[in-house]
Amino acid sequence: MEQNHETNNSKPAKLSRRKILGGMAAAGILYIQTSLGKTLKPVLPAKWRKSDTSPNDLITPGPGPSKVGGRSPYERPQRLPSDISSRTPLQDLLSPITPSDLHYERHHGGVPNIDPEKYELLIHGMVDKPMKFTLRDLKRFPAVSRICFLECSGNFRSGKENMTAQEVCGLTSQSEWTGVMLSTLFREVGIKPKADWFLAEGADAAYLTRSIPTSKAWDDAMIVYGQNGEAIRPEQGYPARLLLPGWEGNMNVKWLRRIELSDQPFMTREETSKYTYPVKDKIRQFSFEMDARSIITSPSYPAKVEPGWHEIRGLAWSGRGKVTKVEVTTDAGRTWQVAQLQEPVLSKAHTYFRLLWYWDGSETEIASRVTDETGYTQPTLKQLVDYRGADMGGYHLNPITSWQIKRDGSVLFKPESRK
Amino acid sequence: MHNLRTGVKLIWLPVIAGLLWVSAAAFVAGRATKQGNAVPATDTIPWPASFGLGKAATPAEIKAWDIDVSPDGRGLPAGQGTAAAGKIVYQTKCAACHGKTGEAEAGVKLLGPALVSDSVFVGRKGNTIGNYWPYASTVFDYVRRAMPYHAPQSLTNNEVYAVTAYLLNANKIIPANAVMNAATLPRVEMPARKYYINDDRKGGPEVK
């Protein structure tokens, strides 16, 4: 057998019931080859009989080891795609890391196919030495790994009761990213003192561009090529993307091909026509940090609850640092209780919260609100409307999200009006 | 003699180590400065001045890749165009997705967003170049890099100038006979510019 000796165990290789029965029929006697290549005498009972200990008809060995694993056929979490984005099934996640194939997507010209051998990153403009780096070069620089969330700043949907957490705010996900600190590369090319901004440009069909303050590079910006231990997914910017922990998703330019240092922002379409929003009679521009936000993901629509004990679970995060507190109400906002935070609580990272809850069968509403380390507490939609005005658009909205618990145990989203 | 000197050195060692520690701490503290001495505090081996990776980019390589345009006109290429020439570009290469005139039409769902309106600020609903865009340079930059959607970067610079002139004129920002080029485009004043403010929130309890 081609199996090597390291995987030395006595389990029969590639043994199906059909093969066994066929073998028995053909020879009346069966030889099983082990991974060691030894031939064993048959050990089968005289006649097949139903097992007493298993719900299955027969206990038969399952498939052996394989090159790439997959999910259990009973688990089918899926992104929810539209023409321009796909959403993470927040209600199906059990802990803060989003499986890479469920990470949300938003792109403006589709997913490009980039050959890593041909990939190059150009850094130029107000620098001492304009340079090009291959993917190999990027990987040879000192590397760093960091867990943080990404969130599209257009991540709020409302309007009907039959909405899942995925539909309401599934444009956020979390990965462990690996790459080189942008400051390491900036040190290599030498940044001119007046270069307060840089342009990041993607290699997708939109050649998407954003202006970013250079201070973010000295703080915590990275160029990442790894996601959850492997190469980043094409939808996430393969082979390399910009990562700006805590800052709006659109700025974390994917398929990064070019960085240009300048003394002023470039005023690209993505930071003027898009990703800006009316505040009273003005247009607010350059909202970088994602404001603190939380959502209960269990129970949430379309779950049904039974009277008795439940653990309310959900996600909380802030683009400005750590989550310091999550409060949960189970009586439609009359009282709030402090939920437990899953350690470790990381800066600019999705943080799980949990709170025990006894549902007595009466109608109510449940909701969560987060406070971050700057002292900011997640607002209600009404608070946002009161300050910004009803025509505030859809960017940078982080309202408290309530779920209605009906008498029959059904859980429904609570849409709120902006007026 | 030799031994004695070594003995002296040994006595001084803790002091020297202390000094080294202080200078290393100062070096690490310098990390967040603009000089870019970005040395992670965890590294046990001092970083070289340069890792010697990557290669110098030539002016020709930079020129081939550098297509962005800044509000002050930096990056605008040679060439020019007028609204009349731009109308032909628009009708043949843009109208299929953005509508006959670029204006929103009731009941018609277009593949691309409306591009034309008057300059009355209406918030985000119905936002267009005329009532929402703060800089004319952005029209040129975006159309040149990303449009037409199915065939980006297929227009000549003259076509981009022309269709930019057409869109600015249709939005009633420049007259019909205005010539758009590297000198005139940065001088176009956009009506919505006055509405723009920077986000000044810095965290803390206030909801804004």
XYZ file of C-alpha atoms in Angstrom:
627
model
C 0.000 0.000 0.000
C 1.160 3.526 -0.659
C 0.460 4.573 2.925
C 3.700 5.326 4.716
C 4.833 3.920 7.989
C 4.381 7.122 9.986
C 0.637 6.719 9.901
C 1.120 3.365 11.470
C -2.155 2.131 12.794
C -4.055 -1.060 12.457
C -7.187 0.358 10.856
C -8.052 -1.279 7.569
C -7.493 1.047 4.644
C -10.172 1.724 2.008
C -12.531 -0.888 3.279
C -16.093 -0.616 2.173
C -18.920 -2.871 3.021
C -19.376 -3.629 -0.660
C -15.750 -4.700 -0.991
C -16.006 -6.901 2.049
C -19.200 -8.552 0.919
C -17.826 -8.934 -2.609
C -14.655 -10.459 -1.276
C -16.568 -12.827 0.881
C -18.739 -13.877 -1.985
C -15.788 -14.409 -4.292
C -13.486 -16.302 -2.037
C -15.646 -17.207 0.877
C -12.873 -15.826 2.990
C -11.459 -12.315 3.325
C -8.022 -10.853 3.683
C -7.616 -7.325 4.895
C -4.519 -5.331 4.148
C -3.411 -2.962 6.841
C -1.482 0.201 6.331
C 1.592 -1.760 7.310
C 1.066 -3.973 4.325
C 0.620 -7.061 6.410
C -2.129 -9.400 5.485
C -4.397 -10.340 8.324
C -6.685 -13.242 8.716
C -10.335 -12.275 8.429
C -12.027 -11.283 11.617
C -15.595 -11.083 10.428
C -18.502 -12.654 12.227
C -20.215 -15.558 10.560
C -23.186 -13.433 9.628
C -23.908 -9.696 9.569
C -26.155 -8.649 12.317
C -27.625 -5.397 13.407
C -25.577 -3.658 16.019
C -27.141 -3.265 19.434
C -25.205 -0.127 20.268
C -25.651 1.967 17.131
C -28.692 3.596 15.570
C -27.259 2.682 12.175
C -27.980 -0.655 10.578
C -24.371 -1.655 10.659
C -21.305 -0.143 12.208
C -18.980 0.285 9.269
C -15.698 2.170 9.057
C -16.085 5.637 7.567
C -13.920 7.269 4.925
C -10.222 7.451 5.726
C -7.918 10.451 5.883
C -8.040 12.951 3.024
C -5.964 15.837 1.669
C -8.491 18.597 2.323
C -11.248 18.383 4.889
C -14.758 19.713 4.615
C -17.695 20.572 6.806
C -20.033 17.974 8.166
C -22.758 17.421 5.584
C -25.194 18.399 8.332
C -23.714 21.909 8.661
C -24.407 24.342 5.842
C -23.536 27.877 6.896
C -23.641 30.153 3.870
C -22.865 33.696 2.912
C -25.781 35.678 1.564
C -24.658 37.184 -1.750
C -26.076 40.137 -3.686
C -24.616 41.671 -6.864
C -22.042 43.672 -4.939
C -21.536 41.987 -1.568
C -22.004 38.841 0.463
C -22.831 38.657 4.149
C -21.450 36.524 6.957
C -23.981 34.208 8.685
C -23.377 35.719 12.139
C -26.158 33.564 13.614
C -24.240 30.376 12.708
C -20.887 31.350 14.225
C -19.868 29.877 17.575
C -16.771 31.902 18.412
C -15.047 35.100 17.285
C -13.089 33.824 14.262
C -15.046 33.826 11.004
C -14.155 30.817 8.831
C -12.320 32.279 5.819
C -14.869 31.016 3.308
C -17.635 32.808 5.225
C -15.856 36.171 5.510
C -18.057 38.919 4.082
C -17.267 40.439 0.688
C -17.766 43.842 -0.834
C -16.149 44.713 -4.107
C -16.568 47.299 -6.832
C -15.330 45.414 -9.879
C -15.491 41.716 -9.049
C -12.749 39.420 -7.731
C -9.572 39.562 -9.856
C -7.403 36.526 -10.561
C -3.836 37.544 -9.680
C -0.806 35.321 -10.294
C 1.317 35.565 -7.120
C 4.492 35.136 -9.187
C 3.642 38.276 -11.170
C 2.381 40.298 -8.208
C 4.213 43.539 -7.449
C 3.575 46.372 -4.995
C 4.818 49.835 -5.970
C 5.504 52.450 -3.263
C 6.296 55.921 -4.620
C 5.448 59.616 -4.385
C 6.918 61.588 -1.468
C 9.488 58.952 -0.536
C 13.299 58.850 -0.626
C 13.497 55.624 -2.636
C 10.516 54.580 -4.779
C 10.470 50.782 -4.749
C 8.699 47.690 -6.037
C 8.210 44.615 -3.875
C 7.278 41.116 -4.994
C 5.142 38.835 -2.836
C 8.318 36.938 -1.953
C 9.869 40.210 -0.749
C 6.840 40.985 1.407
C 7.009 37.541 2.991
C 10.714 37.913 3.835
C 10.177 41.021 5.958
C 9.602 40.507 9.705
C 6.026 39.226 10.021
C 3.241 39.924 12.484
C -0.117 38.214 13.120
C -3.124 40.032 14.474
C -6.764 39.212 15.100
C -9.157 42.017 14.229
C -12.562 42.591 12.697
C -13.404 44.168 9.369
C -16.698 45.910 8.779
C -18.247 47.639 5.789
C -19.433 51.074 6.858
C -22.723 50.466 5.012
C -23.514 47.618 7.397
C -27.073 48.284 8.528
C -30.282 46.954 7.011
C -33.767 47.275 8.418
C -37.351 47.465 7.204
C -39.067 44.168 8.044
C -39.418 41.720 10.924
C -38.269 38.617 9.060
C -34.588 39.541 9.014
C -31.631 37.506 10.241
C -28.568 38.914 12.000
C -26.798 38.185 8.713
C -29.201 40.466 6.837
C -29.196 43.198 9.478
C -25.423 43.447 9.927
C -23.585 40.583 8.200
C -21.032 42.864 6.551
C -18.591 42.254 9.387
C -16.237 39.325 9.978
C -13.073 38.530 11.858
C -9.847 36.771 10.900
C -6.345 36.346 12.148
C -4.263 38.234 9.596
C -0.556 37.769 8.925
C 1.752 40.090 7.074
C 4.270 42.875 7.362
C 3.730 46.117 9.270
C 3.284 48.970 6.801
C 5.750 50.955 8.948
C 8.415 48.341 8.137
C 7.992 49.038 4.416
C 7.768 52.803 4.953
C 11.048 52.652 6.882
C 12.558 50.858 3.873
C 11.504 53.503 1.300
C 11.927 56.535 3.602
C 8.885 58.793 4.011
C 9.272 62.560 3.417
C 8.265 64.644 6.461
C 5.358 66.355 4.619
C 3.817 63.097 3.383
C 0.768 63.169 5.658
C -1.397 61.013 3.359
C -1.017 58.012 1.148
C -3.114 56.589 -1.628
C -3.807 52.851 -1.655
C -4.822 51.377 -5.010
C -6.204 47.907 -5.731
C -5.620 45.762 -8.808
C -9.303 44.909 -9.298
C -11.257 46.147 -12.326
C -12.277 49.236 -10.321
C -8.630 50.077 -9.491
C -10.234 51.109 -6.225
C -8.425 53.940 -4.433
C -8.569 55.475 -0.961
C -6.557 58.188 0.810
C -5.250 57.220 4.238
C -3.470 59.363 6.851
C 0.178 58.294 7.116
C -0.190 58.286 10.909
C -2.167 55.043 10.599
C 0.942 53.410 9.119
C 3.012 54.394 12.162
C 0.188 53.147 14.391
C -0.960 49.671 13.320
C -1.524 49.346 9.538
C -0.334 46.148 7.871
C -0.001 44.599 4.442
C -1.314 41.080 4.922
C -0.958 37.932 2.853
C -2.209 35.422 5.443
C -5.724 34.797 6.736
C -6.399 32.246 9.467
C -3.150 30.424 8.846
C -3.255 30.184 5.041
C -2.971 32.512 2.077
C -5.760 35.087 2.077
C -8.787 34.205 -0.013
C -9.235 35.766 -3.460
C -12.369 37.567 -2.223
C -10.285 39.042 0.597
C -7.560 40.441 -1.622
C -5.230 37.613 -2.662
C -2.296 37.788 -2.760
C -1.992 40.874 -0.505
C -4.227 43.569 0.943
C -4.034 46.565 3.204
C -5.284 46.051 6.768
C -6.226 49.084 8.850
C -7.434 47.636 12.167
C -10.717 49.219 13.289
C -11.155 51.379 10.163
C -13.992 51.181 7.652
C -13.782 48.160 5.368
C -13.511 50.077 2.092
C -10.180 51.611 3.150
C -8.613 48.183 3.684
C -7.806 48.080 -0.035
C -7.693 44.556 -1.432
C -5.412 43.257 -4.197
C -3.096 46.122 -3.238
C -0.842 47.145 -6.125
C 0.275 50.696 -5.412
C 0.879 53.126 -2.553
C 1.598 56.787 -3.292
C 2.676 59.203 -0.565
C 1.393 62.780 -0.791
C 0.901 65.931 1.272
C -2.886 65.961 0.740
C -5.766 63.524 0.297
C -6.549 62.557 -3.288
C -10.338 62.950 -2.943
C -11.111 59.712 -4.741
C -14.652 58.756 -5.703
C -14.807 56.286 -2.782
C -14.193 59.062 -0.237
C -16.422 61.729 -1.782
C -19.352 60.339 -3.775
C -19.346 57.232 -1.549
C -18.634 56.603 2.138
C -19.675 60.133 3.115
C -23.027 60.994 4.708
C -25.278 63.902 5.515
C -25.095 65.188 9.066
C -27.730 67.898 9.489
C -27.123 70.151 6.448
C -23.491 69.107 5.926
C -21.712 66.107 4.392
C -19.435 64.345 6.851
C -16.232 63.029 5.269
C -13.331 60.866 6.460
C -15.104 58.787 9.101
C -12.364 56.224 9.587
C -13.032 54.398 12.865
C -15.934 52.010 13.057
C -18.070 52.993 16.047
C -18.693 50.483 18.820
C -21.484 48.070 18.045
C -23.034 44.823 19.251
C -25.751 42.416 18.201
C -27.378 39.400 19.814
C -26.914 36.469 17.434
C -28.630 33.853 19.616
C -31.527 33.760 19.891
C -32.263 35.687 16.712
C -34.620 35.306 13.752
C -35.551 32.659 12.556
C -34.932 30.823 15.862
C -37.814 29.759 18.094
C -37.335 29.625 21.849
C -39.052 27.475 24.457
C -39.791 28.639 27.986
C -36.883 27.852 30.320
C -33.182 28.585 30.495
C -31.264 30.080 27.567
C -27.888 31.671 27.125
C -28.133 34.915 25.187
C -25.058 35.201 22.976
C -23.716 37.795 20.624
C -20.876 39.839 19.235
C -19.537 43.230 20.277
C -16.697 45.283 18.816
C -15.215 48.760 18.519
C -12.893 50.306 15.955
C -11.460 52.519 18.691
C -10.062 49.825 20.961
C -11.305 47.234 23.401
C -14.839 46.403 24.395
C -15.093 47.160 28.105
C -18.734 46.278 28.778
C -21.760 44.739 27.126
C -25.162 45.158 28.711
C -28.192 43.097 27.790
C -31.854 43.849 28.349
C -34.469 41.111 28.423
C -37.362 43.405 29.337
C -37.446 45.767 26.347
C -34.955 48.248 27.789
C -36.401 48.728 31.288
C -33.366 47.118 32.943
C -29.898 46.210 31.669
C -27.583 43.506 32.994
C -23.862 43.182 32.425
C -23.005 40.236 30.194
C -19.924 38.066 30.424
C -17.161 38.748 27.910
C -15.240 35.860 26.396
C -11.531 36.260 27.060
C -9.217 37.279 25.582
C -10.791 40.656 24.842
C -8.664 42.059 22.022
C -8.445 45.607 20.751
C -10.503 46.292 17.592
C -11.793 42.740 17.660
C -15.105 40.902 17.721
C -15.745 39.913 21.319
C -18.296 37.297 22.349
C -20.698 38.111 25.158
C -23.039 35.777 26.980
C -25.825 36.178 29.547
C -28.063 33.576 31.151
C -31.757 34.208 30.661
C -34.859 32.475 31.920
C -37.721 32.981 29.493
C -41.040 32.726 31.278
C -43.098 32.562 28.089
C -44.338 36.152 28.040
C -43.799 38.609 25.188
C -40.720 40.774 25.484
C -37.777 42.303 23.617
C -34.092 41.534 24.017
C -31.187 43.759 22.981
C -27.533 44.455 23.710
C -25.442 47.622 23.969
C -21.654 47.856 24.108
C -19.327 50.366 25.756
C -15.740 50.704 24.521
C -12.557 51.844 26.229
C -13.072 55.475 25.152
C -16.304 55.530 27.172
C -18.539 55.508 24.095
C -21.787 53.565 24.437
C -23.669 52.178 21.438
C -26.593 54.537 20.717
C -30.181 53.946 19.731
C -31.278 54.700 16.173
C -33.221 57.625 17.612
C -30.082 59.136 19.151
C -28.357 58.966 15.761
C -31.348 60.506 13.967
C -31.640 63.237 16.615
C -28.082 64.387 15.955
C -27.599 63.681 12.260
C -31.114 64.123 10.911
C -33.518 61.630 9.318
C -31.718 61.863 5.951
C -28.428 60.646 7.405
C -28.038 57.943 4.762
C -26.765 54.430 5.443
C -23.090 54.810 6.388
C -21.647 54.485 9.891
C -24.877 53.439 11.571
C -24.409 51.303 14.682
C -27.766 51.336 16.466
C -28.822 49.019 19.260
C -30.608 46.068 17.615
C -33.657 44.567 19.316
C -35.285 41.186 18.803
C -38.945 40.669 19.670
C -39.846 37.470 21.492
C -43.420 36.490 20.653
C -45.689 34.397 22.872
C -45.252 31.365 20.603
C -41.488 31.631 21.043
C -40.763 33.070 17.605
C -37.959 35.632 17.486
C -38.407 38.589 15.125
C -36.201 41.540 14.232
C -37.581 44.883 15.418
C -37.433 47.413 12.565
C -37.361 51.008 13.745
C -38.413 54.109 11.881
C -36.014 56.981 11.272
C -38.691 59.631 11.476
C 47.700 42.623 33.743
C 45.319 41.056 31.362
C 43.281 39.454 34.115
C 43.075 42.662 36.046
C 41.644 44.503 33.072
C 39.088 41.814 32.528
C 38.123 42.164 36.164
C 37.514 45.854 35.715
C 35.387 45.159 32.667
C 33.284 42.681 34.551
C 32.580 45.183 37.281
C 31.370 47.664 34.694
C 29.215 45.166 32.848
C 25.943 45.750 34.724
C 26.323 49.501 34.232
C 26.975 49.083 30.504
C 24.053 46.702 30.222
C 21.902 49.274 31.977
C 22.966 51.977 29.536
C 22.277 49.674 26.613
C 18.846 48.970 27.990
C 18.089 52.668 28.302
C 19.177 53.408 24.730
C 17.235 50.399 23.428
C 14.126 51.653 25.225
C 14.625 55.093 23.691
C 14.986 53.472 20.276
C 11.774 51.521 20.711
C 9.982 54.600 22.032
C 11.003 56.313 18.791
C 8.875 53.811 16.930
C 5.846 56.008 16.589
C 7.793 58.946 15.244
C 7.641 60.035 11.654
C 11.263 59.068 11.083
C 9.998 55.557 10.676
C 12.411 53.728 12.986
C 9.705 51.132 13.275
C 11.309 48.471 15.403
C 8.973 46.138 17.228
C 9.765 45.961 20.926
C 9.854 42.172 20.799
C 12.782 41.753 18.427
C 15.913 40.482 20.122
C 18.173 41.167 17.148
C 18.548 44.798 16.120
C 17.110 45.612 12.721
C 19.448 46.508 9.876
C 19.143 49.981 8.372
C 17.628 48.248 5.338
C 16.555 44.661 4.731
C 17.775 44.916 1.146
C 14.510 43.533 -0.235
C 12.616 44.862 -3.235
C 14.078 46.820 -6.091
C 14.203 50.474 -7.025
C 11.239 51.508 -9.183
C 12.282 53.316 -12.377
C 10.579 56.570 -13.450
C 9.168 54.699 -16.472
C 7.660 51.987 -14.238
C 6.112 54.607 -11.978
C 4.723 56.573 -14.918
C 3.099 53.443 -16.334
C 1.263 52.718 -13.078
C 0.570 56.183 -11.690
C -2.828 57.263 -13.032
C -4.303 59.194 -10.113
C -5.339 62.835 -10.284
C -5.376 65.179 -7.281
C -7.813 68.092 -6.751
C -5.053 70.608 -7.589
C -4.590 68.927 -10.975
C -1.443 66.943 -10.198
C -1.506 63.845 -12.390
C -3.704 65.242 -15.162
C -2.371 64.102 -18.552
C -2.011 66.067 -21.787
C -5.124 66.297 -23.944
C -8.471 68.080 -23.878
C -12.156 67.803 -24.652
C -15.474 69.656 -24.846
C -19.048 68.796 -23.943
C -19.972 68.429 -27.622
C -17.322 65.750 -28.178
C -18.202 64.235 -24.815
C -21.848 63.850 -25.750
C -20.842 61.398 -28.483
C -18.623 59.457 -26.074
C -21.448 59.420 -23.530
C -24.097 58.219 -25.944
C -21.962 55.439 -27.401
C -20.110 54.256 -24.293
C -22.052 55.243 -21.184
C -25.764 55.728 -21.909
C -26.534 51.993 -21.959
C -25.970 51.859 -18.204
C -26.403 55.467 -17.034
C -29.461 56.396 -19.108
C -30.046 58.539 -22.195
C -29.026 61.781 -20.501
C -27.503 60.565 -17.244
C -30.514 61.791 -15.286
C -32.575 59.443 -13.150
C -35.738 58.397 -14.987
C -38.835 57.472 -13.008
C -39.637 53.795 -13.330
C -36.390 52.933 -15.155
C -33.886 50.763 -13.354
C -30.432 51.492 -14.710
C -27.337 49.333 -14.324
C -25.330 52.336 -13.176
C -26.274 55.250 -10.909
C -27.693 58.559 -12.176
C -24.909 61.064 -12.921
C -26.801 64.250 -13.731
C -29.082 66.596 -11.768
C -29.223 70.231 -10.743
C -27.015 71.430 -7.899
C -29.619 71.447 -5.118
C -28.339 69.363 -2.211
C -30.792 66.533 -1.568
C -28.840 64.370 0.866
C -27.770 60.907 -0.174
C -30.921 60.001 -2.081
C -30.491 61.146 -5.660
C -26.895 62.244 -5.124
C -25.027 63.015 -8.359
C -21.964 64.856 -9.599
C -23.963 68.099 -9.652
C -25.339 68.050 -6.141
C -22.836 65.954 -4.179
C -19.318 65.730 -5.687
C -16.841 68.220 -4.127
C -14.042 68.094 -6.753
C -14.091 67.991 -10.573
C -10.774 66.101 -10.584
C -12.587 63.099 -9.134
C -14.800 62.782 -12.233
C -11.753 62.555 -14.481
C -9.852 60.237 -12.130
C -12.758 57.843 -11.588
C -13.933 57.645 -15.192
C -10.378 57.094 -16.402
C -9.663 54.274 -13.942
C -13.010 52.517 -13.635
C -15.385 53.306 -16.515
C -16.977 52.045 -18.673
C -17.697 49.394 -16.061
C -17.308 46.432 -18.427
C -14.144 47.812 -20.111
C -12.256 50.077 -17.689
C -9.297 52.098 -18.977
C -10.367 51.675 -22.599
C -10.965 55.425 -23.175
C -8.283 57.758 -24.537
C -7.325 60.743 -22.372
C -9.121 63.017 -24.854
C -12.282 60.923 -24.486
C -12.047 61.148 -20.689
C -11.623 64.951 -20.853
C -14.563 65.163 -23.261
C -16.971 62.990 -21.295
C -15.934 64.832 -18.099
C -16.794 68.115 -19.844
C -20.106 66.633 -20.965
C -21.008 65.505 -17.431
C -19.970 68.825 -15.839
C -21.996 70.739 -18.421
C -25.029 68.474 -18.088
C -24.878 69.147 -14.330
C -24.879 72.901 -15.127
C -21.436 73.446 -13.629
C -19.507 74.598 -16.750
C -20.734 76.280 -19.950
C -21.259 74.231 -23.122
C -18.224 75.669 -24.888
C -15.738 75.200 -22.009
C -12.606 73.244 -22.899
C -11.450 70.820 -20.228
C -7.716 70.169 -19.944
C -4.977 69.980 -17.293
C -5.143 73.740 -16.720
C -8.926 74.299 -16.673
C -10.278 71.214 -14.889
C -8.682 71.934 -11.462
C -10.236 75.418 -11.545
C -13.804 74.160 -11.840
C -15.669 74.926 -8.626
C -18.111 72.274 -7.527
C -21.359 73.464 -5.868
C -21.311 70.737 -3.201
C -17.806 71.506 -1.984
C -19.124 73.905 0.641
C -21.090 71.156 2.390
C -18.083 68.986 3.227
C -16.846 68.757 6.809
C -14.287 66.384 8.343
C -15.432 63.880 10.903
C -14.087 65.274 14.183
C -15.274 62.519 16.497
C -12.612 61.011 18.715
C -14.537 58.509 20.820
C -15.893 59.270 24.277
C -19.480 59.382 25.491
C -20.899 61.880 22.987
C -23.159 60.499 20.228
C -22.777 62.547 17.035
